[in-house]
CSV table of C-alpha atoms in Angstrom, one decimal:
chain,number,residue,atom,x,y,z
A,1,MET,CA,154.5,69.3,137.2
A,2,ASP,CA,150.8,68.5,136.6
A,3,ALA,CA,149.9,72.1,137.4
A,4,LYS,CA,152.4,73.3,134.7
A,5,ILE,CA,151.0,70.9,132.1
A,6,GLY,CA,147.4,72.1,133.0
A,7,LYS,CA,148.4,75.7,132.6
A,8,PHE,CA,150.0,75.0,129.2
A,9,PHE,CA,146.8,73.3,127.9
A,10,GLU,CA,144.7,76.0,129.4
A,11,SER,CA,146.7,78.7,127.6
A,12,VAL,CA,146.6,76.7,124.3
A,13,GLY,CA,142.8,76.4,124.7
A,14,THR,CA,142.5,80.1,125.4
A,15,PHE,CA,144.5,80.9,122.3
A,16,PHE,CA,142.0,79.0,120.1
A,17,THR,CA,138.8,80.2,121.7
A,18,ALA,CA,137.3,83.7,121.6
A,19,GLY,CA,138.5,85.5,124.7
A,20,ASP,CA,136.6,88.7,124.2
A,21,GLN,CA,134.3,90.2,126.8
A,22,ILE,CA,131.6,91.4,124.3
A,23,PRO,CA,128.2,90.3,125.5
A,24,TRP,CA,125.8,88.1,123.4
A,25,CYS,CA,122.2,88.9,122.9
A,26,ASP,CA,119.4,86.3,122.9
A,27,SER,CA,116.7,86.2,120.2
A,28,ASP,CA,114.0,87.1,122.7
A,29,ILE,CA,115.7,90.4,123.4
A,30,VAL,CA,115.9,91.1,119.6
A,31,ILE,CA,112.2,90.3,119.3
A,32,ARG,CA,111.4,92.6,122.3
A,33,CYS,CA,113.4,95.4,120.7
A,34,GLU,CA,111.6,94.9,117.3
A,35,ARG,CA,108.3,95.3,119.2
A,36,GLU,CA,109.5,98.5,120.8
A,37,VAL,CA,110.4,99.9,117.3
A,38,ALA,CA,107.0,99.0,116.0
A,39,GLU,CA,105.3,100.8,118.9
A,40,ALA,CA,107.7,103.8,118.5
A,41,GLU,CA,106.8,104.1,114.9
A,42,LYS,CA,103.2,104.9,116.0
A,43,SER,CA,104.6,107.7,118.2
A,44,THR,CA,105.3,111.2,117.1
A,45,SER,CA,108.5,111.5,119.2
A,46,ASP,CA,111.6,111.3,117.0
A,47,GLU,CA,113.8,110.9,120.1
A,48,LEU,CA,111.8,107.8,121.2
A,49,LYS,CA,112.2,106.3,117.7
A,50,LYS,CA,116.0,106.9,117.7
A,51,GLU,CA,116.3,105.3,121.1
A,52,CYS,CA,114.4,102.3,120.1
A,53,TYR,CA,116.4,101.9,116.9
A,54,MET,CA,119.6,102.2,118.8
A,55,ARG,CA,118.5,99.5,121.2
A,56,LEU,CA,117.5,97.2,118.3
A,57,SER,CA,120.8,97.9,116.6
A,58,TRP,CA,122.7,97.0,119.8
A,59,ALA,CA,120.7,93.8,120.1
A,60,LEU,CA,121.2,92.8,116.5
A,61,VAL,CA,125.0,93.3,116.4
A,62,HIS,CA,125.3,91.4,119.7
A,63,SER,CA,123.1,88.5,118.4
A,64,ARG,CA,124.5,85.0,117.8
A,65,ARG,CA,122.6,84.8,114.5
A,66,PRO,CA,124.8,86.1,111.6
A,67,GLU,CA,121.7,87.4,109.7
A,68,ASP,CA,120.8,89.6,112.7
A,69,VAL,CA,124.3,90.9,112.8
A,70,GLN,CA,124.1,91.8,109.1
A,71,ARG,CA,120.8,93.5,109.7
A,72,GLY,CA,122.2,95.5,112.6
A,73,ILE,CA,125.2,96.6,110.5
A,74,ALA,CA,122.8,97.8,107.7
A,75,MET,CA,120.6,99.7,110.1
A,76,LEU,CA,123.6,101.4,111.7
A,77,GLU,CA,125.2,102.4,108.4
A,78,ALA,CA,121.9,103.9,107.3
A,79,SER,CA,121.5,105.8,110.6
A,80,LEU,CA,125.1,107.0,110.6
A,81,ALA,CA,124.5,108.9,107.4
A,82,ARG,CA,121.7,110.9,109.1
A,83,THR,CA,123.6,111.6,112.4
A,84,ASN,CA,125.7,114.7,113.2
A,85,SER,CA,125.9,114.3,116.9
A,86,PRO,CA,129.5,113.3,118.0
A,87,LEU,CA,128.1,111.2,120.9
A,88,GLN,CA,125.7,109.3,118.6
A,89,MET,CA,128.4,108.8,116.0
A,90,ARG,CA,130.7,107.4,118.7
A,91,GLU,CA,128.0,104.9,119.7
A,92,MET,CA,127.3,104.0,116.1
A,93,PHE,CA,131.0,103.5,115.3
A,94,TYR,CA,131.3,101.3,118.3
A,95,LEU,CA,128.3,99.2,117.4
A,96,LEU,CA,129.4,98.9,113.8
A,97,ALA,CA,132.8,97.8,115.0
A,98,VAL,CA,131.1,95.1,117.1
A,99,GLY,CA,129.0,94.0,114.2
A,100,TYR,CA,132.0,93.7,111.8
A,101,TYR,CA,134.0,92.0,114.6
A,102,ARG,CA,131.2,89.4,115.0
A,103,SER,CA,131.0,88.9,111.3
A,104,GLY,CA,134.7,88.3,111.1
A,105,ASP,CA,135.8,91.4,109.2
A,106,TYR,CA,138.5,92.4,111.7
A,107,SER,CA,140.2,95.0,109.5
A,108,ARG,CA,136.9,97.0,109.0
A,109,SER,CA,136.1,96.6,112.7
A,110,ARG,CA,139.5,98.0,113.6
A,111,GLN,CA,139.0,101.0,111.3
A,112,LEU,CA,135.7,101.7,113.0
A,113,VAL,CA,136.9,101.3,116.5
A,114,ASP,CA,139.8,103.7,115.7
A,115,ARG,CA,137.2,106.3,114.5
A,116,CYS,CA,135.3,105.7,117.7
A,117,LEU,CA,138.5,106.3,119.7
A,118,GLU,CA,139.1,109.5,117.8
A,119,VAL,CA,135.9,110.8,119.3
A,120,ALA,CA,136.5,109.3,122.8
A,121,PRO,CA,140.2,108.2,123.2
A,122,ASP,CA,139.8,106.8,126.7
A,123,TRP,CA,136.5,104.8,126.3
A,124,ARG,CA,137.2,101.5,127.9
A,125,GLN,CA,134.7,99.5,125.9
A,126,ALA,CA,136.2,100.6,122.7
A,127,LEU,CA,139.7,100.0,124.0
A,128,ALA,CA,138.7,96.5,125.1
A,129,LEU,CA,137.2,95.8,121.6
A,130,LYS,CA,140.3,97.1,119.9
A,131,LYS,CA,142.4,94.6,122.0
A,132,SER,CA,140.1,91.8,121.1
A,133,ILE,CA,140.4,92.7,117.4
A,134,GLU,CA,144.1,92.8,117.5
A,135,ASP,CA,144.2,89.5,119.4
A,136,HIS,CA,142.1,87.9,116.6
A,137,ILE,CA,144.3,89.4,113.9
A,138,ARG,CA,147.4,88.2,115.6
A,139,LYS,CA,145.9,84.7,116.2
A,140,ASP,CA,144.8,84.5,112.6
A,141,GLY,CA,148.4,85.3,111.5
A,142,VAL,CA,149.9,82.6,113.8
A,143,ILE,CA,147.4,80.1,112.5
A,144,GLY,CA,148.1,81.1,108.9
A,145,ILE,CA,151.8,80.7,109.4
A,146,GLY,CA,151.3,77.3,110.9
A,147,ILE,CA,149.1,76.2,108.0
A,148,ALA,CA,151.7,77.5,105.5
A,149,ALA,CA,154.5,75.8,107.3
A,150,THR,CA,152.6,72.5,107.4
A,151,THR,CA,151.8,72.8,103.7
A,152,ILE,CA,155.4,73.4,102.8
A,153,GLY,CA,156.5,70.5,105.0
A,154,VAL,CA,154.1,68.2,103.3
A,155,LEU,CA,155.2,69.3,99.9
A,156,VAL,CA,158.9,69.0,100.7
A,157,GLY,CA,158.3,65.6,102.3
A,158,GLY,CA,156.4,64.5,99.2
A,159,LEU,CA,159.1,65.7,96.9
A,160,ALA,CA,161.7,64.0,99.0
A,161,ALA,CA,159.8,60.8,98.8
A,162,MET,CA,159.5,61.1,95.0
A,163,ALA,CA,163.2,61.8,94.7
A,164,ARG,CA,164.1,58.6,96.6
A,165,ARG,CA,162.1,56.5,94.2
């Protein structure tokens, strides 16, 4: 009996916590990537610059700091306009989807991950991200329904109490 109760509370806890498998990035990694970009700017190799910018973008959208995530989104959107390689576009769509997911814009994140999956339909990372997005959207819907039901219950209870007086 205790095991069943424990599983119930564990499932409820899992429902309300983020269960995604997307890694986080520490600020020291962001700083290291920023240094790499600064060094690459001195180089004449455009390929090196692109690689450093992609690493920095990855670190920013995986950061715990919302301002880093927003910076990463801005960098990726600017870079996407200059890219025509399907492989690079796939990577950028995925990283943008992660950035929007981390910033809580699940509908935009889902649009981007769908575009990513158009380029690579069986990419496991993108499929896992899509599942996390859909789980969050579903969870938000359930929580919204619960809040609405509670609000209606309180209003009906209040009206009933007023009617009795």
